[in-house]
Short mmCIF file of C-alpha atoms in Angstrom, two decimals:
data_model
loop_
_atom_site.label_atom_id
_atom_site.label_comp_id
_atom_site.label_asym_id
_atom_site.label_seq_id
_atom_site.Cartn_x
_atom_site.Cartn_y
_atom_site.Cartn_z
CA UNK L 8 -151.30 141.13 30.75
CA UNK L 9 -152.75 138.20 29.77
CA UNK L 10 -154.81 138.10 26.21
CA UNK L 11 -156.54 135.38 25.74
CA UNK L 12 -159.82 135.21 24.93
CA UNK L 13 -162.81 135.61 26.81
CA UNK L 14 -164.08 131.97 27.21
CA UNK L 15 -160.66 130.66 28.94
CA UNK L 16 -159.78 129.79 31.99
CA UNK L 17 -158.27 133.15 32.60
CA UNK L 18 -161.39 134.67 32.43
CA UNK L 19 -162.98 132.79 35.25
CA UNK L 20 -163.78 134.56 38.30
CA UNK L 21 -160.59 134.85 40.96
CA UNK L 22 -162.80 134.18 44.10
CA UNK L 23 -164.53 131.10 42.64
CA UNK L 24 -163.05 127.74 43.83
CA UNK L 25 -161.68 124.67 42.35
CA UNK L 26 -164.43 122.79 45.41
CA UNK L 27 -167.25 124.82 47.41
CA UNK L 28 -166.50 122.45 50.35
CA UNK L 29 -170.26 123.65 51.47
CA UNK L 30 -171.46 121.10 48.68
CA UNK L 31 -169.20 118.28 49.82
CA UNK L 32 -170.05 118.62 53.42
CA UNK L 33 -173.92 118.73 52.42
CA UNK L 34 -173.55 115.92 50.18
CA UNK L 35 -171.85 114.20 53.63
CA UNK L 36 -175.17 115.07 55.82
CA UNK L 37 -176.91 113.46 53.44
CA UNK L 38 -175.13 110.20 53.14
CA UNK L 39 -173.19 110.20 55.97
CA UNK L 40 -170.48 108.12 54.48
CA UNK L 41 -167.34 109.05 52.61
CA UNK L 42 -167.72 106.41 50.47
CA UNK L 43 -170.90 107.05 48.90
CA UNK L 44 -169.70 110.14 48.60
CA UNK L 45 -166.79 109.60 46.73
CA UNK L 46 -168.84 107.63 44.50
CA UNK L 47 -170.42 110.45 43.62
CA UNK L 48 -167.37 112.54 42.62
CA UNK L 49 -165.72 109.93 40.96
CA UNK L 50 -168.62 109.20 38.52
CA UNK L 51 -169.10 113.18 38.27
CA UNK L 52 -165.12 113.28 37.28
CA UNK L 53 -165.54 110.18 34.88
CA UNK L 54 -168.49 111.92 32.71
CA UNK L 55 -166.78 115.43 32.76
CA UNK L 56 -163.60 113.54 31.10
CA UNK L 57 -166.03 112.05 28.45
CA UNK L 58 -168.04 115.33 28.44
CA UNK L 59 -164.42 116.99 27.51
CA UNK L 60 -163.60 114.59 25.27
CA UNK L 61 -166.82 114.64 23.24
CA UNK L 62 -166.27 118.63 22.61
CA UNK L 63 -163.75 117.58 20.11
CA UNK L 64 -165.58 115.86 17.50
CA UNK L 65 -168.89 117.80 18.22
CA UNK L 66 -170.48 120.29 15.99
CA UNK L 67 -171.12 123.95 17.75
CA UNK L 68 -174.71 122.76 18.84
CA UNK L 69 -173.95 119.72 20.10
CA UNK L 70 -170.47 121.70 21.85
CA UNK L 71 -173.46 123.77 23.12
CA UNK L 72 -175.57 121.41 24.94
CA UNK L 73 -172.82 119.63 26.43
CA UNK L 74 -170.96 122.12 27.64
CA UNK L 75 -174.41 123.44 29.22
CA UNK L 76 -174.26 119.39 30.89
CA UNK L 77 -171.23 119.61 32.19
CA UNK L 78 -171.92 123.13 33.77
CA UNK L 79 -175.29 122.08 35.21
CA UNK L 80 -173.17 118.81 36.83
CA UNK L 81 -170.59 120.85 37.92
CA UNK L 82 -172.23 123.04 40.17
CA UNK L 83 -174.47 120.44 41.84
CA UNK L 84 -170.96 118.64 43.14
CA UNK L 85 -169.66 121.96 43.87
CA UNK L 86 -166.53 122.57 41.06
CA UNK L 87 -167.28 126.36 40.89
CA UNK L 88 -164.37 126.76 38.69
CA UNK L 89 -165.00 124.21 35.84
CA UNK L 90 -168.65 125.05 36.27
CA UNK L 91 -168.53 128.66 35.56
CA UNK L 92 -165.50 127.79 32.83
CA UNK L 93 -168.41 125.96 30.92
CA UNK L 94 -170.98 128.67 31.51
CA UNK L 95 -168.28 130.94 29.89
CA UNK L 96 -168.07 128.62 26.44
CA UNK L 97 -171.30 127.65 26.67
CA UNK L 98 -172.64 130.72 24.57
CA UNK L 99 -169.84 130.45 22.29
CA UNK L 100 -170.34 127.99 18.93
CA UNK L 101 -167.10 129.12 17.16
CA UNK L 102 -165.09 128.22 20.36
CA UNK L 103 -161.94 127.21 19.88
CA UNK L 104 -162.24 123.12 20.18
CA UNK L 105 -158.81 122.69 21.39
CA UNK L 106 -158.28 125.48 23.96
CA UNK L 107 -160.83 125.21 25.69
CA UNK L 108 -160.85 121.57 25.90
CA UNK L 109 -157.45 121.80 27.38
CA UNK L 110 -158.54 124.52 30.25
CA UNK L 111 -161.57 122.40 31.11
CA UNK L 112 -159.03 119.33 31.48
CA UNK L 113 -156.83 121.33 33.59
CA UNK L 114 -159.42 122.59 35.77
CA UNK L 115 -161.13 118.72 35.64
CA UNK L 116 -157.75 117.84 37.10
CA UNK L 117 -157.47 120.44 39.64
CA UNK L 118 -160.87 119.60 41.27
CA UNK L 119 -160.15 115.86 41.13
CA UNK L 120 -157.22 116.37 43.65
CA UNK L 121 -158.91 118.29 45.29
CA UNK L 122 -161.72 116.81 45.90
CA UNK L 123 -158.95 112.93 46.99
CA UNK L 124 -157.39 115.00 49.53
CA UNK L 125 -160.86 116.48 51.08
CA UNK L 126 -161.95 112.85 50.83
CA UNK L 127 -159.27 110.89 52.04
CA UNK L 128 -158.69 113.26 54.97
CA UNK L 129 -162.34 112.03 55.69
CA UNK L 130 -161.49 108.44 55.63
CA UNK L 131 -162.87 107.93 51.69
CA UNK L 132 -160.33 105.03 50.66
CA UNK L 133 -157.98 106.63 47.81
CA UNK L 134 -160.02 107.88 45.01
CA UNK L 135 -160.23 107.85 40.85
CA UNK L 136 -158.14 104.68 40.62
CA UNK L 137 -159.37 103.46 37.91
CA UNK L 138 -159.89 107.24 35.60
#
């Protein structure tokens, strides 16, 4: 059974997905074009990376409100996952720096190739070249 503490990405809910494809496919309504789209994401993926980043050198208030940005800007491109992995930290100022950092990265990951294939299948040129 796994042990690990409460804020982790274990403790995220099973149904909640890496994409809610109902965002992307709103977000496509109202732009109608891949690209813009992908714009989107990729500037949501680039300031989650920094967002992650930051965590490391933060003290627990500043950990706070960042982690509260990154969950607010998660859920409005759909990454259920990471957002409700922040919403789980969020409330947490002795949380451990590294660990969760390296969950949020893996989910971070996980939605970014993701969200290329949904994207590409949709005629989006390749995505997150330059991340």
């Amino acid at each position: 059974m796994d042990q690990r503490e409460p804020g982790t990405a274990s403790a995220i809910e099973p149904a909640a997905k890496v994409l809610d494809v109902d965002v992307l496919h709103d977000l496509l309504g109202s732009l109608s074009q891949p690209a813009a789209v992908a714009a989107i994401y990729s500037k949501f993926v680039a300031n989650a990376a920094g967002f992650i980043r930051e965590l490391r050198i933060q003290d627990a208030a500043a950990r706070i409100e960042t982690l509260h940005t990154l969950k607010g800007s998660a859920a409005m491109v759909g990454a259920e996952r990471l957002a409700q992995l922040a919403a789980r930290l969020e409330p947490q100022s002795s949380v451990q720096v590294e660990e969760a950092s390296r969950d949020l990265e893996a989910e971070l990951a996980q939605f970014r190739l993701v969200v290329a294939a949904k994207l590409e299948a949709l005629g989006s040129p390749p995505l997150f070249e330059s991340i």
